[in-house]
Amino acid sequence: LACQIAQDKEIKNFDSHEKRWSLAYASIHPLGWKVIITAPNDTSHVRANYLSHSLFIVFSVIMFIALIVTYLAADIILRYQRKLEREKKEREEELLRAKNKYETTLSALPDLFFEMGLDGTYYDYHSPDNSLLSAPPQLLLGKKVSDVLPQEAAMTCLNALQEANNTGSSKG
């Protein structure tokens, strides 16, 4: 091991195993410590630096591509979400128009209408005048025809419901 000695804070050169090294050291006087840094004098550190920079560039390009792909994916998702929201709004408007048309048609008719199940349960009604009902609406809704009307009238209603279900209409 050949070494050149000089004063603190200078670079020293020495040969070890046929490689040239640079050695820098400095003393920290109050503590009595010496700091030593070594580096090879050949081109291996240049190749390592080149490789390090190349890997950094490759990594940067990959990250840039990932960022672009993420942005494009987010843009596609947001556009699709906006499209779904527009379609939902259009469907809600169509439904509201149909409901308004239905309510307008019903309110123009002077007859009583009942929405009933096949078992004769009252689900809803329409009446231009509640005095036309045989009982107050609170007593009808959720009850069966047989609970509200006399037995013969209830049977006529149930038969008409079955006929309407089987044929699509009833004259009963």
Short mmCIF file of N, CA and C in Angstrom, two decimals:
data_model
loop_
_atom_site.label_atom_id
_atom_site.label_comp_id
_atom_site.label_asym_id
_atom_site.label_seq_id
_atom_site.Cartn_x
_atom_site.Cartn_y
_atom_site.Cartn_z
N LEU A 1 0.86 -1.17 0.00
CA LEU A 1 0.00 0.00 0.00
C LEU A 1 0.90 1.22 0.00
N ALA A 2 0.82 1.99 -1.08
CA ALA A 2 1.61 3.21 -1.17
C ALA A 2 0.71 4.39 -0.92
N CYS A 3 1.11 5.33 -0.10
CA CYS A 3 0.24 6.44 0.26
C CYS A 3 1.07 7.71 0.35
N GLN A 4 0.52 8.83 -0.08
CA GLN A 4 1.17 10.13 0.07
C GLN A 4 0.46 10.84 1.21
N ILE A 5 1.22 11.37 2.12
CA ILE A 5 0.66 12.06 3.28
C ILE A 5 0.83 13.56 3.08
N ALA A 6 -0.19 14.32 3.39
CA ALA A 6 -0.09 15.78 3.32
C ALA A 6 -0.88 16.34 4.49
N GLN A 7 -1.11 17.63 4.47
CA GLN A 7 -1.81 18.26 5.59
C GLN A 7 -3.31 17.99 5.50
N ASP A 8 -4.01 18.26 6.62
CA ASP A 8 -5.47 18.09 6.67
C ASP A 8 -6.14 18.86 5.54
N LYS A 9 -7.34 18.36 5.12
CA LYS A 9 -8.19 18.97 4.10
C LYS A 9 -7.57 18.92 2.72
N GLU A 10 -6.61 18.06 2.48
CA GLU A 10 -6.04 17.90 1.14
C GLU A 10 -6.38 16.51 0.63
N ILE A 11 -6.29 16.38 -0.68
CA ILE A 11 -6.55 15.08 -1.29
C ILE A 11 -5.25 14.30 -1.34
N LYS A 12 -5.33 13.04 -0.93
CA LYS A 12 -4.18 12.14 -0.96
C LYS A 12 -4.44 11.07 -2.01
N ASN A 13 -3.40 10.55 -2.61
CA ASN A 13 -3.51 9.47 -3.58
C ASN A 13 -2.76 8.26 -3.06
N PHE A 14 -3.36 7.08 -3.27
CA PHE A 14 -2.64 5.86 -2.93
C PHE A 14 -3.10 4.75 -3.86
N ASP A 15 -2.21 3.75 -4.02
CA ASP A 15 -2.50 2.60 -4.88
C ASP A 15 -2.82 1.41 -4.00
N SER A 16 -3.86 0.68 -4.40
CA SER A 16 -4.23 -0.54 -3.68
C SER A 16 -4.76 -1.53 -4.70
N HIS A 17 -4.15 -2.69 -4.76
CA HIS A 17 -4.57 -3.74 -5.69
C HIS A 17 -4.66 -3.22 -7.11
N GLU A 18 -3.70 -2.49 -7.51
CA GLU A 18 -3.56 -1.98 -8.87
C GLU A 18 -4.67 -1.01 -9.28
N LYS A 19 -5.32 -0.39 -8.30
CA LYS A 19 -6.32 0.63 -8.60
C LYS A 19 -5.88 1.92 -7.93
N ARG A 20 -6.13 3.01 -8.60
CA ARG A 20 -5.77 4.30 -8.05
C ARG A 20 -6.98 4.89 -7.34
N TRP A 21 -6.77 5.38 -6.12
CA TRP A 21 -7.84 5.95 -5.30
C TRP A 21 -7.47 7.37 -4.89
N SER A 22 -8.51 8.19 -4.74
CA SER A 22 -8.31 9.52 -4.15
C SER A 22 -8.90 9.47 -2.75
N LEU A 23 -8.17 10.06 -1.85
CA LEU A 23 -8.58 10.04 -0.45
C LEU A 23 -8.60 11.48 0.04
N ALA A 24 -9.73 11.90 0.59
CA ALA A 24 -9.82 13.23 1.17
C ALA A 24 -10.18 13.06 2.63
N TYR A 25 -9.53 13.82 3.48
CA TYR A 25 -9.87 13.71 4.89
C TYR A 25 -9.71 15.08 5.55
N ALA A 26 -10.41 15.22 6.64
CA ALA A 26 -10.33 16.47 7.41
C ALA A 26 -10.48 16.12 8.87
N SER A 27 -9.75 16.79 9.70
CA SER A 27 -9.85 16.57 11.14
C SER A 27 -10.88 17.51 11.73
N ILE A 28 -11.61 16.99 12.69
CA ILE A 28 -12.52 17.83 13.48
C ILE A 28 -11.81 17.99 14.82
N HIS A 29 -11.07 19.10 14.96
CA HIS A 29 -10.16 19.28 16.08
C HIS A 29 -10.79 19.25 17.45
N PRO A 30 -11.92 19.91 17.70
CA PRO A 30 -12.43 19.87 19.08
C PRO A 30 -12.76 18.46 19.56
N LEU A 31 -13.20 17.60 18.61
CA LEU A 31 -13.57 16.24 18.99
C LEU A 31 -12.44 15.25 18.77
N GLY A 32 -11.48 15.62 18.00
CA GLY A 32 -10.38 14.73 17.70
C GLY A 32 -10.75 13.69 16.65
N TRP A 33 -11.76 13.93 15.87
CA TRP A 33 -12.19 12.98 14.86
C TRP A 33 -11.55 13.31 13.53
N LYS A 34 -11.46 12.27 12.69
CA LYS A 34 -11.02 12.48 11.31
C LYS A 34 -12.07 11.90 10.38
N VAL A 35 -12.45 12.66 9.37
CA VAL A 35 -13.43 12.22 8.39
C VAL A 35 -12.67 11.89 7.13
N ILE A 36 -12.92 10.68 6.58
CA ILE A 36 -12.19 10.23 5.40
C ILE A 36 -13.21 9.86 4.32
N ILE A 37 -12.99 10.34 3.11
CA ILE A 37 -13.83 10.01 1.96
C ILE A 37 -12.91 9.46 0.89
N THR A 38 -13.28 8.29 0.32
CA THR A 38 -12.46 7.71 -0.74
C THR A 38 -13.29 7.59 -2.01
N ALA A 39 -12.62 7.66 -3.14
CA ALA A 39 -13.27 7.49 -4.44
C ALA A 39 -12.25 6.90 -5.40
N PRO A 40 -12.66 5.98 -6.28
CA PRO A 40 -11.72 5.40 -7.23
C PRO A 40 -11.36 6.42 -8.30
N ASN A 41 -10.15 6.33 -8.79
CA ASN A 41 -9.67 7.24 -9.82
C ASN A 41 -9.88 6.69 -11.23
N ASP A 42 -10.52 5.54 -11.35
CA ASP A 42 -10.71 5.00 -12.69
C ASP A 42 -12.08 5.45 -13.23
N THR A 43 -12.51 4.89 -14.33
CA THR A 43 -13.75 5.33 -14.97
C THR A 43 -14.98 4.59 -14.47
N SER A 44 -14.85 3.72 -13.48
CA SER A 44 -16.02 2.98 -12.98
C SER A 44 -17.05 3.91 -12.37
N HIS A 45 -16.58 4.96 -11.69
CA HIS A 45 -17.56 5.89 -11.10
C HIS A 45 -18.27 6.69 -12.20
N VAL A 46 -17.62 6.92 -13.33
CA VAL A 46 -18.26 7.61 -14.45
C VAL A 46 -19.34 6.72 -15.04
N ARG A 47 -19.00 5.43 -15.22
CA ARG A 47 -20.01 4.49 -15.73
C ARG A 47 -21.18 4.38 -14.76
N ALA A 48 -20.91 4.34 -13.47
CA ALA A 48 -21.97 4.26 -12.46
C ALA A 48 -22.84 5.51 -12.53
N ASN A 49 -22.22 6.68 -12.69
CA ASN A 49 -22.98 7.92 -12.83
C ASN A 49 -23.85 7.89 -14.07
N TYR A 50 -23.28 7.43 -15.19
CA TYR A 50 -24.03 7.34 -16.44
C TYR A 50 -25.22 6.41 -16.26
N LEU A 51 -25.00 5.25 -15.64
CA LEU A 51 -26.07 4.30 -15.39
C LEU A 51 -27.13 4.92 -14.49
N SER A 52 -26.71 5.61 -13.45
CA SER A 52 -27.63 6.26 -12.53
C SER A 52 -28.48 7.29 -13.27
N HIS A 53 -27.86 8.12 -14.11
CA HIS A 53 -28.60 9.11 -14.87
C HIS A 53 -29.54 8.44 -15.88
N SER A 54 -29.09 7.37 -16.50
CA SER A 54 -29.93 6.65 -17.47
C SER A 54 -31.16 6.07 -16.79
N LEU A 55 -30.95 5.45 -15.62
CA LEU A 55 -32.08 4.90 -14.87
C LEU A 55 -33.04 6.00 -14.45
N PHE A 56 -32.50 7.14 -14.06
CA PHE A 56 -33.34 8.27 -13.68
C PHE A 56 -34.20 8.73 -14.87
N ILE A 57 -33.60 8.79 -16.04
CA ILE A 57 -34.34 9.22 -17.24
C ILE A 57 -35.42 8.20 -17.58
N VAL A 58 -35.09 6.91 -17.53
CA VAL A 58 -36.07 5.86 -17.82
C VAL A 58 -37.21 5.93 -16.81
N PHE A 59 -36.87 6.06 -15.54
CA PHE A 59 -37.88 6.16 -14.49
C PHE A 59 -38.76 7.39 -14.71
N SER A 60 -38.16 8.51 -15.07
CA SER A 60 -38.92 9.75 -15.32
C SER A 60 -39.89 9.58 -16.48
N VAL A 61 -39.43 8.92 -17.55
CA VAL A 61 -40.30 8.69 -18.70
C VAL A 61 -41.46 7.78 -18.31
N ILE A 62 -41.18 6.73 -17.56
CA ILE A 62 -42.24 5.82 -17.11
C ILE A 62 -43.24 6.57 -16.24
N MET A 63 -42.76 7.39 -15.33
CA MET A 63 -43.66 8.16 -14.46
C MET A 63 -44.49 9.15 -15.28
N PHE A 64 -43.88 9.77 -16.28
CA PHE A 64 -44.61 10.71 -17.14
C PHE A 64 -45.72 9.99 -17.90
N ILE A 65 -45.40 8.81 -18.44
CA ILE A 65 -46.40 8.02 -19.16
C ILE A 65 -47.52 7.61 -18.20
N ALA A 66 -47.16 7.18 -16.99
CA ALA A 66 -48.16 6.79 -16.00
C ALA A 66 -49.06 7.97 -15.65
N LEU A 67 -48.47 9.14 -15.53
CA LEU A 67 -49.25 10.35 -15.23
C LEU A 67 -50.23 10.66 -16.36
N ILE A 68 -49.78 10.54 -17.61
CA ILE A 68 -50.65 10.80 -18.76
C ILE A 68 -51.79 9.77 -18.80
N VAL A 69 -51.45 8.50 -18.60
CA VAL A 69 -52.47 7.45 -18.61
C VAL A 69 -53.49 7.69 -17.50
N THR A 70 -53.02 8.07 -16.32
CA THR A 70 -53.93 8.36 -15.20
C THR A 70 -54.84 9.53 -15.54
N TYR A 71 -54.27 10.57 -16.12
CA TYR A 71 -55.08 11.74 -16.51
C TYR A 71 -56.14 11.34 -17.53
N LEU A 72 -55.74 10.58 -18.54
CA LEU A 72 -56.69 10.17 -19.57
C LEU A 72 -57.79 9.27 -19.00
N ALA A 73 -57.41 8.37 -18.11
CA ALA A 73 -58.41 7.49 -17.48
C ALA A 73 -59.39 8.32 -16.64
N ALA A 74 -58.87 9.27 -15.88
CA ALA A 74 -59.74 10.13 -15.08
C ALA A 74 -60.67 10.94 -15.98
N ASP A 75 -60.16 11.43 -17.09
CA ASP A 75 -60.97 12.20 -18.03
C ASP A 75 -62.09 11.34 -18.61
N ILE A 76 -61.77 10.11 -18.98
CA ILE A 76 -62.79 9.20 -19.53
C ILE A 76 -63.85 8.91 -18.48
N ILE A 77 -63.43 8.66 -17.25
CA ILE A 77 -64.37 8.36 -16.17
C ILE A 77 -65.28 9.56 -15.91
N LEU A 78 -64.71 10.76 -15.87
CA LEU A 78 -65.52 11.96 -15.62
C LEU A 78 -66.50 12.22 -16.76
N ARG A 79 -66.07 12.01 -18.00
CA ARG A 79 -66.99 12.19 -19.13
C ARG A 79 -68.14 11.19 -19.06
N TYR A 80 -67.82 9.95 -18.72
CA TYR A 80 -68.85 8.93 -18.60
C TYR A 80 -69.82 9.26 -17.47
N GLN A 81 -69.29 9.75 -16.36
CA GLN A 81 -70.13 10.13 -15.22
C GLN A 81 -71.07 11.28 -15.62
N ARG A 82 -70.55 12.28 -16.33
CA ARG A 82 -71.39 13.39 -16.78
C ARG A 82 -72.49 12.90 -17.73
N LYS A 83 -72.12 11.96 -18.62
CA LYS A 83 -73.11 11.39 -19.54
C LYS A 83 -74.22 10.69 -18.78
N LEU A 84 -73.85 9.89 -17.77
CA LEU A 84 -74.85 9.19 -16.96
C LEU A 84 -75.74 10.18 -16.21
N GLU A 85 -75.14 11.25 -15.69
CA GLU A 85 -75.93 12.26 -14.98
C GLU A 85 -76.92 12.95 -15.92
N ARG A 86 -76.47 13.26 -17.16
CA ARG A 86 -77.38 13.86 -18.15
C ARG A 86 -78.54 12.91 -18.47
N GLU A 87 -78.20 11.63 -18.70
CA GLU A 87 -79.24 10.65 -19.00
C GLU A 87 -80.21 10.49 -17.84
N LYS A 88 -79.69 10.50 -16.63
CA LYS A 88 -80.55 10.38 -15.44
C LYS A 88 -81.50 11.58 -15.37
N LYS A 89 -80.95 12.77 -15.61
CA LYS A 89 -81.78 13.97 -15.56
C LYS A 89 -82.86 13.92 -16.64
N GLU A 90 -82.50 13.47 -17.86
CA GLU A 90 -83.48 13.34 -18.94
C GLU A 90 -84.58 12.36 -18.56
N ARG A 91 -84.21 11.22 -17.96
CA ARG A 91 -85.21 10.21 -17.54
C ARG A 91 -86.13 10.77 -16.46
N GLU A 92 -85.54 11.51 -15.53
CA GLU A 92 -86.36 12.11 -14.47
C GLU A 92 -87.34 13.12 -15.05
N GLU A 93 -86.90 13.91 -16.03
CA GLU A 93 -87.78 14.88 -16.67
C GLU A 93 -88.89 14.17 -17.44
N GLU A 94 -88.55 13.07 -18.15
CA GLU A 94 -89.57 12.28 -18.86
C GLU A 94 -90.59 11.73 -17.88
N LEU A 95 -90.11 11.21 -16.77
CA LEU A 95 -91.00 10.65 -15.75
C LEU A 95 -91.91 11.73 -15.17
N LEU A 96 -91.37 12.89 -14.92
CA LEU A 96 -92.17 14.00 -14.39
C LEU A 96 -93.24 14.43 -15.40
N ARG A 97 -92.85 14.50 -16.70
CA ARG A 97 -93.83 14.86 -17.73
C ARG A 97 -94.95 13.82 -17.79
N ALA A 98 -94.59 12.53 -17.75
CA ALA A 98 -95.60 11.47 -17.80
C ALA A 98 -96.51 11.53 -16.57
N LYS A 99 -95.93 11.80 -15.43
CA LYS A 99 -96.73 11.91 -14.19
C LYS A 99 -97.69 13.08 -14.28
N ASN A 100 -97.19 14.21 -14.76
CA ASN A 100 -98.05 15.39 -14.89
C ASN A 100 -99.19 15.13 -15.88
N LYS A 101 -98.88 14.43 -16.99
CA LYS A 101 -99.90 14.10 -17.97
C LYS A 101 -100.95 13.17 -17.36
N TYR A 102 -100.49 12.17 -16.61
CA TYR A 102 -101.39 11.23 -15.94
C TYR A 102 -102.29 11.95 -14.94
N GLU A 103 -101.69 12.82 -14.13
CA GLU A 103 -102.47 13.56 -13.13
C GLU A 103 -103.46 14.52 -13.79
N THR A 104 -103.05 15.14 -14.90
CA THR A 104 -103.95 16.04 -15.62
C THR A 104 -105.14 15.27 -16.18
N THR A 105 -104.88 14.11 -16.77
CA THR A 105 -105.96 13.28 -17.31
C THR A 105 -106.91 12.83 -16.20
N LEU A 106 -106.35 12.37 -15.11
CA LEU A 106 -107.20 11.92 -13.99
C LEU A 106 -108.03 13.05 -13.40
N SER A 107 -107.42 14.20 -13.24
CA SER A 107 -108.16 15.31 -12.63
C SER A 107 -109.28 15.82 -13.53
N ALA A 108 -109.21 15.54 -14.84
CA ALA A 108 -110.27 15.96 -15.77
C ALA A 108 -111.47 15.02 -15.73
N LEU A 109 -111.29 13.80 -15.21
CA LEU A 109 -112.38 12.82 -15.17
C LEU A 109 -113.21 12.98 -13.89
N PRO A 110 -114.55 12.93 -14.02
CA PRO A 110 -115.39 13.09 -12.83
C PRO A 110 -115.62 11.79 -12.06
N ASP A 111 -115.07 10.66 -12.55
CA ASP A 111 -115.34 9.35 -11.95
C ASP A 111 -114.38 9.03 -10.81
N LEU A 112 -114.78 8.05 -10.00
CA LEU A 112 -113.92 7.49 -8.96
C LEU A 112 -113.02 6.44 -9.59
N PHE A 113 -111.73 6.44 -9.21
CA PHE A 113 -110.79 5.41 -9.65
C PHE A 113 -110.10 4.84 -8.43
N PHE A 114 -109.94 3.52 -8.42
CA PHE A 114 -109.25 2.86 -7.32
C PHE A 114 -108.12 2.00 -7.88
N GLU A 115 -106.98 2.06 -7.22
CA GLU A 115 -105.88 1.14 -7.52
C GLU A 115 -105.97 0.04 -6.48
N MET A 116 -106.19 -1.19 -6.97
CA MET A 116 -106.44 -2.30 -6.05
C MET A 116 -105.61 -3.51 -6.45
N GLY A 117 -105.31 -4.36 -5.47
CA GLY A 117 -104.66 -5.63 -5.73
C GLY A 117 -105.71 -6.67 -6.09
N LEU A 118 -105.27 -7.83 -6.60
CA LEU A 118 -106.20 -8.90 -6.96
C LEU A 118 -106.94 -9.45 -5.75
N ASP A 119 -106.37 -9.26 -4.57
CA ASP A 119 -107.04 -9.72 -3.35
C ASP A 119 -108.06 -8.69 -2.84
N GLY A 120 -108.20 -7.56 -3.55
CA GLY A 120 -109.19 -6.55 -3.18
C GLY A 120 -108.66 -5.49 -2.23
N THR A 121 -107.35 -5.39 -2.06
CA THR A 121 -106.77 -4.37 -1.16
C THR A 121 -106.71 -3.04 -1.89
N TYR A 122 -107.16 -1.98 -1.22
CA TYR A 122 -107.09 -0.62 -1.77
C TYR A 122 -105.66 -0.09 -1.59
N TYR A 123 -105.02 0.30 -2.71
CA TYR A 123 -103.68 0.88 -2.64
C TYR A 123 -103.71 2.39 -2.83
N ASP A 124 -104.54 2.87 -3.72
CA ASP A 124 -104.63 4.30 -3.99
C ASP A 124 -106.00 4.58 -4.60
N TYR A 125 -106.34 5.84 -4.68
CA TYR A 125 -107.63 6.21 -5.26
C TYR A 125 -107.52 7.58 -5.91
N HIS A 126 -108.51 7.90 -6.75
CA HIS A 126 -108.66 9.25 -7.28
C HIS A 126 -110.14 9.58 -7.20
N SER A 127 -110.42 10.70 -6.63
CA SER A 127 -111.80 11.15 -6.55
C SER A 127 -111.82 12.66 -6.70
N PRO A 128 -112.66 13.18 -7.62
CA PRO A 128 -112.76 14.63 -7.74
C PRO A 128 -113.42 15.24 -6.50
N ASP A 129 -114.15 14.40 -5.76
CA ASP A 129 -114.83 14.86 -4.56
C ASP A 129 -114.83 13.72 -3.54
N ASN A 130 -114.21 13.90 -2.40
CA ASN A 130 -114.12 12.83 -1.40
C ASN A 130 -115.47 12.44 -0.83
N SER A 131 -116.50 13.25 -1.02
CA SER A 131 -117.82 12.90 -0.51
C SER A 131 -118.42 11.74 -1.32
N LEU A 132 -117.86 11.44 -2.49
CA LEU A 132 -118.34 10.32 -3.31
C LEU A 132 -117.86 8.97 -2.76
N LEU A 133 -116.86 8.98 -1.86
CA LEU A 133 -116.32 7.74 -1.29
C LEU A 133 -117.29 7.19 -0.24
N SER A 134 -117.34 5.86 -0.11
CA SER A 134 -118.22 5.24 0.89
C SER A 134 -117.65 5.38 2.30
N ALA A 135 -116.35 5.68 2.42
CA ALA A 135 -115.70 5.87 3.72
C ALA A 135 -114.55 6.85 3.52
N PRO A 136 -114.05 7.48 4.59
CA PRO A 136 -112.91 8.40 4.45
C PRO A 136 -111.69 7.65 3.90
N PRO A 137 -110.82 8.35 3.14
CA PRO A 137 -109.66 7.69 2.52
C PRO A 137 -108.78 6.95 3.54
N GLN A 138 -108.64 7.46 4.75
CA GLN A 138 -107.81 6.80 5.74
C GLN A 138 -108.33 5.41 6.10
N LEU A 139 -109.65 5.22 6.01
CA LEU A 139 -110.24 3.93 6.33
C LEU A 139 -110.18 2.95 5.16
N LEU A 140 -110.01 3.47 3.93
CA LEU A 140 -109.97 2.59 2.75
C LEU A 140 -108.57 2.06 2.46
N LEU A 141 -107.59 2.94 2.45
CA LEU A 141 -106.23 2.55 2.00
C LEU A 141 -105.64 1.48 2.91
N GLY A 142 -105.18 0.40 2.28
CA GLY A 142 -104.58 -0.71 3.00
C GLY A 142 -105.59 -1.75 3.44
N LYS A 143 -106.87 -1.45 3.30
CA LYS A 143 -107.92 -2.42 3.69
C LYS A 143 -108.41 -3.16 2.45
N LYS A 144 -109.14 -4.25 2.69
CA LYS A 144 -109.71 -5.04 1.60
C LYS A 144 -111.16 -4.60 1.36
N VAL A 145 -111.60 -4.86 0.13
CA VAL A 145 -112.97 -4.50 -0.25
C VAL A 145 -113.96 -5.16 0.70
N SER A 146 -113.71 -6.41 1.07
CA SER A 146 -114.63 -7.15 1.96
C SER A 146 -114.70 -6.53 3.35
N ASP A 147 -113.68 -5.73 3.74
CA ASP A 147 -113.70 -5.06 5.05
C ASP A 147 -114.53 -3.77 5.01
N VAL A 148 -114.73 -3.22 3.81
CA VAL A 148 -115.35 -1.90 3.70
C VAL A 148 -116.78 -1.98 3.13
N LEU A 149 -117.00 -2.84 2.14
CA LEU A 149 -118.29 -2.93 1.45
C LEU A 149 -119.09 -4.15 1.93
N PRO A 150 -120.39 -4.12 1.69
CA PRO A 150 -121.20 -5.31 2.01
C PRO A 150 -120.71 -6.51 1.19
N GLN A 151 -121.00 -7.71 1.67
CA GLN A 151 -120.49 -8.96 1.08
C GLN A 151 -120.80 -9.06 -0.41
N GLU A 152 -122.02 -8.77 -0.83
CA GLU A 152 -122.41 -8.91 -2.24
C GLU A 152 -121.65 -7.91 -3.13
N ALA A 153 -121.50 -6.65 -2.68
CA ALA A 153 -120.76 -5.63 -3.44
C ALA A 153 -119.27 -5.99 -3.50
N ALA A 154 -118.73 -6.52 -2.40
CA ALA A 154 -117.32 -6.92 -2.35
C ALA A 154 -117.07 -8.05 -3.34
N MET A 155 -117.98 -9.04 -3.45
CA MET A 155 -117.82 -10.16 -4.38
C MET A 155 -117.88 -9.66 -5.83
N THR A 156 -118.76 -8.71 -6.11
CA THR A 156 -118.85 -8.14 -7.46
C THR A 156 -117.53 -7.48 -7.83
N CYS A 157 -116.95 -6.73 -6.87
CA CYS A 157 -115.63 -6.06 -7.09
C CYS A 157 -114.54 -7.10 -7.33
N LEU A 158 -114.46 -8.13 -6.53
CA LEU A 158 -113.41 -9.15 -6.66
C LEU A 158 -113.55 -9.90 -7.99
N ASN A 159 -114.80 -10.20 -8.40
CA ASN A 159 -115.01 -10.86 -9.69
C ASN A 159 -114.57 -9.95 -10.84
N ALA A 160 -114.86 -8.67 -10.73
CA ALA A 160 -114.46 -7.71 -11.77
C ALA A 160 -112.93 -7.62 -11.84
N LEU A 161 -112.26 -7.65 -10.69
CA LEU A 161 -110.79 -7.62 -10.66
C LEU A 161 -110.21 -8.86 -11.34
N GLN A 162 -110.78 -10.03 -11.07
CA GLN A 162 -110.31 -11.27 -11.69
C GLN A 162 -110.54 -11.25 -13.20
N GLU A 163 -111.73 -10.76 -13.62
CA GLU A 163 -112.05 -10.67 -15.04
C GLU A 163 -111.08 -9.71 -15.75
N ALA A 164 -110.79 -8.56 -15.13
CA ALA A 164 -109.87 -7.59 -15.72
C ALA A 164 -108.48 -8.18 -15.80
N ASN A 165 -108.08 -8.94 -14.82
CA ASN A 165 -106.75 -9.58 -14.82
C ASN A 165 -106.66 -10.63 -15.93
N ASN A 166 -107.74 -11.40 -16.14
CA ASN A 166 -107.73 -12.48 -17.12
C ASN A 166 -107.89 -11.98 -18.56
N THR A 167 -108.74 -10.99 -18.77
CA THR A 167 -109.07 -10.56 -20.14
C THR A 167 -108.52 -9.19 -20.50
N GLY A 168 -108.08 -8.42 -19.52
CA GLY A 168 -107.55 -7.09 -19.79
C GLY A 168 -108.57 -5.99 -19.54
N SER A 169 -109.84 -6.34 -19.34
CA SER A 169 -110.86 -5.34 -19.02
C SER A 169 -112.02 -6.03 -18.32
N SER A 170 -112.91 -5.22 -17.73
CA SER A 170 -114.09 -5.78 -17.06
C SER A 170 -115.24 -4.80 -17.23
N LYS A 171 -116.42 -5.34 -17.37
CA LYS A 171 -117.61 -4.52 -17.48
C LYS A 171 -118.44 -4.67 -16.21
N GLY A 172 -117.90 -5.40 -15.22
CA GLY A 172 -118.63 -5.76 -14.02
C GLY A 172 -118.79 -4.64 -13.12
#
